[in-house]
């Protein structure tokens, strides 16, 4: 009885944290649209996020090879939505990220899907392994999305240089 109660509290707390992070992402994304985008601004988020991989030093967070594969595939799938919604524009020799209202809806949708999957998986595997899988999923999604953003950025940079 106590163990399932602890599991429920951990799942609820991690969901609240994920919701808070999603809310912060919405504001960060809105603010980012007012300044030109740079390769540094594209690359740094996954670099900072990669420090979360230190969780795997602790056995409780380690994931099986099958779990890693599943998390990577789902992360790649979810990244498609972010890639499709990310648009840039050229203005006065600078490249700007165009804010998308659909981005907010996708972010909320992904959060809801994440919560549902977490509840289903959380009843089958440990909280630590579930956390590890969701880190892999999120990192795969963000890394793939940022690589696509960087590619689009350099394509537009080439357009700007050809105009000069």
PDB file of C-alpha atoms in Angstrom:
ATOM      1  CA  UNK A   1       0.000   0.000   0.000  1.00  0.00           C
ATOM      2  CA  UNK A   2       2.723   2.461   0.981  1.00  0.00           C
ATOM      3  CA  UNK A   3       4.840   1.672  -2.082  1.00  0.00           C
ATOM      4  CA  UNK A   4       1.995   2.430  -4.529  1.00  0.00           C
ATOM      5  CA  UNK A   5       1.304   5.660  -2.626  1.00  0.00           C
ATOM      6  CA  UNK A   6       4.970   6.708  -3.009  1.00  0.00           C
ATOM      7  CA  UNK A   7       4.812   5.817  -6.717  1.00  0.00           C
ATOM      8  CA  UNK A   8       1.676   7.954  -7.141  1.00  0.00           C
ATOM      9  CA  UNK A   9       3.284  10.920  -5.385  1.00  0.00           C
ATOM     10  CA  UNK A  10       6.401  10.627  -7.576  1.00  0.00           C
ATOM     11  CA  UNK A  11       4.347  10.443 -10.778  1.00  0.00           C
ATOM     12  CA  UNK A  12       2.215  13.422  -9.695  1.00  0.00           C
ATOM     13  CA  UNK A  13       5.272  15.485  -8.708  1.00  0.00           C
ATOM     14  CA  UNK A  14       7.090  14.724 -11.957  1.00  0.00           C
ATOM     15  CA  UNK A  15       3.956  15.636 -13.928  1.00  0.00           C
ATOM     16  CA  UNK A  16       3.728  18.986 -12.132  1.00  0.00           C
ATOM     17  CA  UNK A  17       7.409  19.651 -12.883  1.00  0.00           C
ATOM     18  CA  UNK A  18       6.862  18.717 -16.565  1.00  0.00           C
ATOM     19  CA  UNK A  19       3.878  21.080 -16.732  1.00  0.00           C
ATOM     20  CA  UNK A  20       5.975  23.865 -15.209  1.00  0.00           C
ATOM     21  CA  UNK A  21       8.771  23.259 -17.703  1.00  0.00           C
ATOM     22  CA  UNK A  22       6.286  23.310 -20.600  1.00  0.00           C
ATOM     23  CA  UNK A  23       4.888  26.620 -19.348  1.00  0.00           C
ATOM     24  CA  UNK A  24       8.386  28.083 -19.154  1.00  0.00           C
ATOM     25  CA  UNK A  25       9.076  26.810 -22.704  1.00  0.00           C
ATOM     26  CA  UNK A  26       6.035  28.686 -24.006  1.00  0.00           C
ATOM     27  CA  UNK A  27       7.307  31.980 -22.548  1.00  0.00           C
ATOM     28  CA  UNK A  28      10.903  31.367 -23.661  1.00  0.00           C
ATOM     29  CA  UNK A  29       9.712  30.568 -27.174  1.00  0.00           C
ATOM     30  CA  UNK A  30       7.586  33.744 -27.307  1.00  0.00           C
ATOM     31  CA  UNK A  31      10.510  35.893 -26.148  1.00  0.00           C
ATOM     32  CA  UNK A  32      12.920  34.222 -28.587  1.00  0.00           C
ATOM     33  CA  UNK A  33      10.794  35.375 -31.517  1.00  0.00           C
ATOM     34  CA  UNK A  34      11.673  39.004 -30.804  1.00  0.00           C
ATOM     35  CA  UNK A  35      15.417  38.525 -31.329  1.00  0.00           C
ATOM     36  CA  UNK A  36      17.367  37.057 -34.249  1.00  0.00           C
ATOM     37  CA  UNK A  37      18.124  33.353 -33.944  1.00  0.00           C
ATOM     38  CA  UNK A  38      21.757  32.207 -33.931  1.00  0.00           C
ATOM     39  CA  UNK A  39      23.418  28.798 -34.151  1.00  0.00           C
ATOM     40  CA  UNK A  40      24.390  29.173 -30.476  1.00  0.00           C
ATOM     41  CA  UNK A  41      20.737  29.653 -29.448  1.00  0.00           C
ATOM     42  CA  UNK A  42      19.809  26.544 -31.434  1.00  0.00           C
ATOM     43  CA  UNK A  43      22.605  24.305 -30.153  1.00  0.00           C
ATOM     44  CA  UNK A  44      22.725  25.214 -26.446  1.00  0.00           C
ATOM     45  CA  UNK A  45      19.367  23.767 -25.242  1.00  0.00           C
ATOM     46  CA  UNK A  46      20.239  20.130 -26.072  1.00  0.00           C
ATOM     47  CA  UNK A  47      23.771  20.666 -24.731  1.00  0.00           C
ATOM     48  CA  UNK A  48      22.369  21.900 -21.412  1.00  0.00           C
ATOM     49  CA  UNK A  49      19.789  19.128 -21.371  1.00  0.00           C
ATOM     50  CA  UNK A  50      22.474  16.490 -21.944  1.00  0.00           C
ATOM     51  CA  UNK A  51      23.668  16.978 -18.377  1.00  0.00           C
ATOM     52  CA  UNK A  52      20.522  15.119 -17.334  1.00  0.00           C
ATOM     53  CA  UNK A  53      22.177  11.953 -18.634  1.00  0.00           C
ATOM     54  CA  UNK A  54      24.099  11.864 -15.356  1.00  0.00           C
ATOM     55  CA  UNK A  55      20.946  10.264 -13.943  1.00  0.00           C
ATOM     56  CA  UNK A  56      22.057   7.040 -15.607  1.00  0.00           C
ATOM     57  CA  UNK A  57      25.000   6.818 -13.205  1.00  0.00           C
ATOM     58  CA  UNK A  58      22.418   5.607 -10.678  1.00  0.00           C
ATOM     59  CA  UNK A  59      21.103   2.070 -11.280  1.00  0.00           C
ATOM     60  CA  UNK A  60      17.491   3.078 -10.499  1.00  0.00           C
ATOM     61  CA  UNK A  61      17.332   5.171 -13.695  1.00  0.00           C
ATOM     62  CA  UNK A  62      18.936   2.701 -16.098  1.00  0.00           C
ATOM     63  CA  UNK A  63      16.831   1.549 -19.011  1.00  0.00           C
ATOM     64  CA  UNK A  64      16.875  -1.741 -20.930  1.00  0.00           C
ATOM     65  CA  UNK A  65      17.970  -1.751 -24.584  1.00  0.00           C
ATOM     66  CA  UNK A  66      14.356  -2.332 -25.613  1.00  0.00           C
ATOM     67  CA  UNK A  67      13.284   0.658 -23.491  1.00  0.00           C
ATOM     68  CA  UNK A  68      15.985   2.814 -25.070  1.00  0.00           C
ATOM     69  CA  UNK A  69      14.827   1.791 -28.547  1.00  0.00           C
ATOM     70  CA  UNK A  70      11.177   2.521 -27.740  1.00  0.00           C
ATOM     71  CA  UNK A  71      12.023   5.919 -26.229  1.00  0.00           C
ATOM     72  CA  UNK A  72      14.164   6.906 -29.225  1.00  0.00           C
ATOM     73  CA  UNK A  73      11.464   5.892 -31.735  1.00  0.00           C
ATOM     74  CA  UNK A  74       8.739   7.820 -29.867  1.00  0.00           C
ATOM     75  CA  UNK A  75      11.087  10.822 -29.489  1.00  0.00           C
ATOM     76  CA  UNK A  76      11.794  10.807 -33.232  1.00  0.00           C
ATOM     77  CA  UNK A  77       8.065  10.601 -33.952  1.00  0.00           C
ATOM     78  CA  UNK A  78       7.229  13.522 -31.646  1.00  0.00           C
ATOM     79  CA  UNK A  79      10.060  15.609 -33.118  1.00  0.00           C
ATOM     80  CA  UNK A  80       8.309  15.544 -36.501  1.00  0.00           C
ATOM     81  CA  UNK A  81       5.572  17.822 -35.125  1.00  0.00           C
ATOM     82  CA  UNK A  82       8.087  20.310 -33.734  1.00  0.00           C
ATOM     83  CA  UNK A  83      10.107  20.292 -36.957  1.00  0.00           C
ATOM     84  CA  UNK A  84       7.018  20.894 -39.099  1.00  0.00           C
ATOM     85  CA  UNK A  85       5.874  23.789 -36.888  1.00  0.00           C
ATOM     86  CA  UNK A  86       9.227  25.562 -36.737  1.00  0.00           C
ATOM     87  CA  UNK A  87       9.371  28.305 -39.336  1.00  0.00           C
ATOM     88  CA  UNK A  88      11.922  31.020 -39.893  1.00  0.00           C
ATOM     89  CA  UNK A  89      11.821  34.345 -41.688  1.00  0.00           C
ATOM     90  CA  UNK A  90      14.498  36.658 -42.982  1.00  0.00           C
ATOM     91  CA  UNK A  91      14.247  40.274 -41.921  1.00  0.00           C
ATOM     92  CA  UNK A  92      16.983  42.853 -42.508  1.00  0.00           C
ATOM     93  CA  UNK A  93      19.729  40.237 -43.013  1.00  0.00           C
ATOM     94  CA  UNK A  94      18.726  38.454 -39.792  1.00  0.00           C
ATOM     95  CA  UNK A  95      16.870  35.200 -39.269  1.00  0.00           C
ATOM     96  CA  UNK A  96      13.921  35.130 -36.875  1.00  0.00           C
ATOM     97  CA  UNK A  97      11.869  32.294 -35.493  1.00  0.00           C
ATOM     98  CA  UNK A  98       8.205  32.787 -36.382  1.00  0.00           C
ATOM     99  CA  UNK A  99       5.999  32.210 -33.332  1.00  0.00           C
ATOM    100  CA  UNK A 100       3.345  29.566 -33.867  1.00  0.00           C
ATOM    101  CA  UNK A 101       0.151  29.235 -31.843  1.00  0.00           C
ATOM    102  CA  UNK A 102       0.103  25.586 -32.889  1.00  0.00           C
ATOM    103  CA  UNK A 103       3.428  25.150 -31.032  1.00  0.00           C
ATOM    104  CA  UNK A 104       1.664  25.817 -27.731  1.00  0.00           C
ATOM    105  CA  UNK A 105      -1.092  23.335 -28.606  1.00  0.00           C
ATOM    106  CA  UNK A 106       1.449  20.707 -29.655  1.00  0.00           C
ATOM    107  CA  UNK A 107       3.443  21.257 -26.454  1.00  0.00           C
ATOM    108  CA  UNK A 108       0.307  20.836 -24.328  1.00  0.00           C
ATOM    109  CA  UNK A 109      -0.766  17.835 -26.408  1.00  0.00           C
ATOM    110  CA  UNK A 110       2.641  16.203 -25.959  1.00  0.00           C
ATOM    111  CA  UNK A 111       2.431  16.854 -22.227  1.00  0.00           C
ATOM    112  CA  UNK A 112      -0.987  15.174 -22.027  1.00  0.00           C
ATOM    113  CA  UNK A 113       0.214  12.217 -24.103  1.00  0.00           C
ATOM    114  CA  UNK A 114       3.301  12.021 -21.904  1.00  0.00           C
ATOM    115  CA  UNK A 115       1.166  11.914 -18.753  1.00  0.00           C
ATOM    116  CA  UNK A 116      -1.046   9.155 -20.162  1.00  0.00           C
ATOM    117  CA  UNK A 117       1.927   7.074 -21.294  1.00  0.00           C
ATOM    118  CA  UNK A 118       3.665   7.680 -17.961  1.00  0.00           C
ATOM    119  CA  UNK A 119       0.623   6.399 -16.056  1.00  0.00           C
ATOM    120  CA  UNK A 120       0.440   3.288 -18.236  1.00  0.00           C
ATOM    121  CA  UNK A 121       4.180   2.549 -18.226  1.00  0.00           C
ATOM    122  CA  UNK A 122       4.551   3.605 -14.583  1.00  0.00           C
ATOM    123  CA  UNK A 123       2.318   0.732 -13.533  1.00  0.00           C
ATOM    124  CA  UNK A 124       4.551  -1.748 -15.368  1.00  0.00           C
ATOM    125  CA  UNK A 125       8.099  -0.511 -14.721  1.00  0.00           C
ATOM    126  CA  UNK A 126       9.736   1.420 -11.899  1.00  0.00           C
ATOM    127  CA  UNK A 127       9.531   5.183 -11.527  1.00  0.00           C
ATOM    128  CA  UNK A 128      13.297   5.478 -12.086  1.00  0.00           C
ATOM    129  CA  UNK A 129      13.251   3.501 -15.319  1.00  0.00           C
ATOM    130  CA  UNK A 130      10.182   5.437 -16.481  1.00  0.00           C
ATOM    131  CA  UNK A 131      12.048   8.686 -15.760  1.00  0.00           C
ATOM    132  CA  UNK A 132      15.059   7.423 -17.703  1.00  0.00           C
ATOM    133  CA  UNK A 133      12.875   6.500 -20.681  1.00  0.00           C
ATOM    134  CA  UNK A 134      11.207   9.906 -20.702  1.00  0.00           C
ATOM    135  CA  UNK A 135      14.572  11.648 -20.519  1.00  0.00           C
ATOM    136  CA  UNK A 136      15.731   9.641 -23.565  1.00  0.00           C
ATOM    137  CA  UNK A 137      12.463  10.403 -25.360  1.00  0.00           C
ATOM    138  CA  UNK A 138      12.690  14.149 -24.644  1.00  0.00           C
ATOM    139  CA  UNK A 139      16.387  14.361 -25.476  1.00  0.00           C
ATOM    140  CA  UNK A 140      15.890  12.515 -28.770  1.00  0.00           C
ATOM    141  CA  UNK A 141      12.961  14.773 -29.634  1.00  0.00           C
ATOM    142  CA  UNK A 142      14.794  18.000 -28.816  1.00  0.00           C
ATOM    143  CA  UNK A 143      18.097  16.960 -30.390  1.00  0.00           C
ATOM    144  CA  UNK A 144      16.394  15.926 -33.644  1.00  0.00           C
ATOM    145  CA  UNK A 145      14.331  19.110 -33.698  1.00  0.00           C
ATOM    146  CA  UNK A 146      17.361  21.323 -33.059  1.00  0.00           C
ATOM    147  CA  UNK A 147      19.420  19.580 -35.748  1.00  0.00           C
ATOM    148  CA  UNK A 148      16.582  20.262 -38.216  1.00  0.00           C
ATOM    149  CA  UNK A 149      16.430  23.889 -37.010  1.00  0.00           C
ATOM    150  CA  UNK A 150      20.176  24.285 -37.499  1.00  0.00           C
ATOM    151  CA  UNK A 151      19.908  22.861 -41.010  1.00  0.00           C
ATOM    152  CA  UNK A 152      17.091  25.298 -41.890  1.00  0.00           C
ATOM    153  CA  UNK A 153      19.055  28.155 -40.326  1.00  0.00           C
ATOM    154  CA  UNK A 154      22.106  27.511 -42.512  1.00  0.00           C
ATOM    155  CA  UNK A 155      19.932  27.184 -45.607  1.00  0.00           C
ATOM    156  CA  UNK A 156      18.510  30.645 -44.910  1.00  0.00           C
ATOM    157  CA  UNK A 157      21.958  31.995 -44.071  1.00  0.00           C
ATOM    158  CA  UNK A 158      23.082  30.876 -47.541  1.00  0.00           C
ATOM    159  CA  UNK A 159      20.101  32.706 -49.072  1.00  0.00           C
ATOM    160  CA  UNK A 160      21.123  35.898 -47.235  1.00  0.00           C
ATOM    161  CA  UNK A 161      24.742  35.566 -48.384  1.00  0.00           C
ATOM    162  CA  UNK A 162      23.698  35.042 -52.017  1.00  0.00           C
ATOM    163  CA  UNK A 163      21.653  38.250 -51.889  1.00  0.00           C
ATOM    164  CA  UNK A 164      24.681  40.290 -50.820  1.00  0.00           C
TER     165      UNK A 164
END
